[in-house]
One Martini backbone bead per residue (centre of mass of N, CA, C, O) as a GRO file, in nm:
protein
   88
    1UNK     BB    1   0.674   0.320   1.250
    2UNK     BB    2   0.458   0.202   1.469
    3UNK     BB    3   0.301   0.354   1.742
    4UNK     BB    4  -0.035   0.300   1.697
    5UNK     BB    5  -0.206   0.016   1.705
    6UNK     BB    6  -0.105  -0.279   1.831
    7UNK     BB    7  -0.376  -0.480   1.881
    8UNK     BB    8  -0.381  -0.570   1.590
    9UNK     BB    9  -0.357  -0.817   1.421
   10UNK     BB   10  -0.085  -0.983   1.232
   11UNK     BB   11   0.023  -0.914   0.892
   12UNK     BB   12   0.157  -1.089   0.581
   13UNK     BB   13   0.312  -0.935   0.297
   14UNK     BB   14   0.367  -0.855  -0.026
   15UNK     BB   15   0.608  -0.609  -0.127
   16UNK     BB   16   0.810  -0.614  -0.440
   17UNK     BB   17   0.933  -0.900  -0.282
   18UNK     BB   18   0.855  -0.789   0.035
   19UNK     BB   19   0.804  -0.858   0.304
   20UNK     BB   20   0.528  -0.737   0.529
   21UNK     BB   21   0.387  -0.587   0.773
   22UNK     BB   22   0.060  -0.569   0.939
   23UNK     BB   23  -0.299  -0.466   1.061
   24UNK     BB   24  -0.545  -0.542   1.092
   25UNK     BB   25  -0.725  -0.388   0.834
   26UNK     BB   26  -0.539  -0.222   0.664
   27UNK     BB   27  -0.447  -0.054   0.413
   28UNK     BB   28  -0.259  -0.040   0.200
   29UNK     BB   29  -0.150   0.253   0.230
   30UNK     BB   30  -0.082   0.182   0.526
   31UNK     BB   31   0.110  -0.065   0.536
   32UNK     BB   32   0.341   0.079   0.321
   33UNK     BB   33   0.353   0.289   0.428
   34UNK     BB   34   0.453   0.195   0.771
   35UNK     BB   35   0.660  -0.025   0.644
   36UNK     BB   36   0.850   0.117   0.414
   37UNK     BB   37   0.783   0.151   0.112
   38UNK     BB   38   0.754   0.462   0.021
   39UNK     BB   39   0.594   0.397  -0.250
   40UNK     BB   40   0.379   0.338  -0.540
   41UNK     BB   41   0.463   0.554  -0.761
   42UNK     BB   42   0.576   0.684  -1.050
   43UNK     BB   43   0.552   0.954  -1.224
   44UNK     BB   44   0.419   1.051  -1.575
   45UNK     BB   45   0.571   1.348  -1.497
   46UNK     BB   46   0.845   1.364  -1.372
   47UNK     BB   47   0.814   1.404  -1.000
   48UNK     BB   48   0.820   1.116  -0.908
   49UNK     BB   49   0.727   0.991  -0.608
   50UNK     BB   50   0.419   0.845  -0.488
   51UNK     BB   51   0.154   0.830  -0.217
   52UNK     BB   52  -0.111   1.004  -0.269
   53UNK     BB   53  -0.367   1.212  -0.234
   54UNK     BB   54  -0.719   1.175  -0.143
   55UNK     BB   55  -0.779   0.910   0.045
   56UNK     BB   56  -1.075   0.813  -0.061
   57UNK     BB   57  -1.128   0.700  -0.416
   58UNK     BB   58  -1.113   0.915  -0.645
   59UNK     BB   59  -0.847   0.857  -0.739
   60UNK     BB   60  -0.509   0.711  -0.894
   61UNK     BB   61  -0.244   0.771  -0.702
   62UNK     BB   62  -0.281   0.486  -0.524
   63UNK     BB   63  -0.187   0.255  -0.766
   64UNK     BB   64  -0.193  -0.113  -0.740
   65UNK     BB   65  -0.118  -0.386  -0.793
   66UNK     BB   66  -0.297  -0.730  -0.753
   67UNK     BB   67  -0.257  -1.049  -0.706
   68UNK     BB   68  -0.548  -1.144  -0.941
   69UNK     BB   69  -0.680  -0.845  -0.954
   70UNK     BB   70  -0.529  -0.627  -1.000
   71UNK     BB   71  -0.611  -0.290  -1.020
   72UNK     BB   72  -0.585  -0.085  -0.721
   73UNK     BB   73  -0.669   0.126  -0.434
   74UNK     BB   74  -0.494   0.156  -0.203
   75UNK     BB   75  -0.687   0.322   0.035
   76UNK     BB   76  -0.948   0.081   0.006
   77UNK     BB   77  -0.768  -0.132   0.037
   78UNK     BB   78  -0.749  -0.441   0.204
   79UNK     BB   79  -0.505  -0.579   0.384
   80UNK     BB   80  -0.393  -0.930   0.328
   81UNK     BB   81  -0.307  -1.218   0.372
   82UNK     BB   82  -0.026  -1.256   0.170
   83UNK     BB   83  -0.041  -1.074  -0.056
   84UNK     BB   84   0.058  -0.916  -0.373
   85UNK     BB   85   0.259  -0.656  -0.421
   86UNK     BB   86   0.278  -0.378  -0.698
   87UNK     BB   87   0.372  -0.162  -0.887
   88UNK     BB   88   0.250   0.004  -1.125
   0.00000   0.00000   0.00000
């Protein structure tokens, strides 16, 4: 549940093929961890579920498939409304 920050307008977004809110301007991985979307993909290395790392796109920790664009670092990637995405 978002705490702080309800002023800005409100979009509708896919993960995983469900519907989500988020808060125009949200990154995907704000979004996603905000809305309860739980995790962004599981460990090549058995490790479970990941959420990212450096948090702000030198790495691929956070990264999501987004429909008609491919593979996207979800922590720079602005969430937009319609956006259809699945982990990768």
């Amino acid at each position: 549940m978002r705490l702080v920050d309800q002023d800005r307008p409100g979009i509708r977004f896919v993960f995983e093929g469900r519907r989500c809110d988020a808060r125009a301007g949200d990154t995907l991985l704000t979004a996603i961890l905000a809305g309860e979307g739980g995790f962004l993909r599981r460990s090549e290395f058995g490790d479970g579920p990941r959420a990212g790392f450096c948090l702000m796109g030198a790495c691929q920790d956070c990264r999501v498939v987004v429909e008609g664009r491919g593979p996207v670092r979800a922590c720079v990637t602005e969430c937009t409304p319609g956006m259809v995405v699945r982990r990768a």
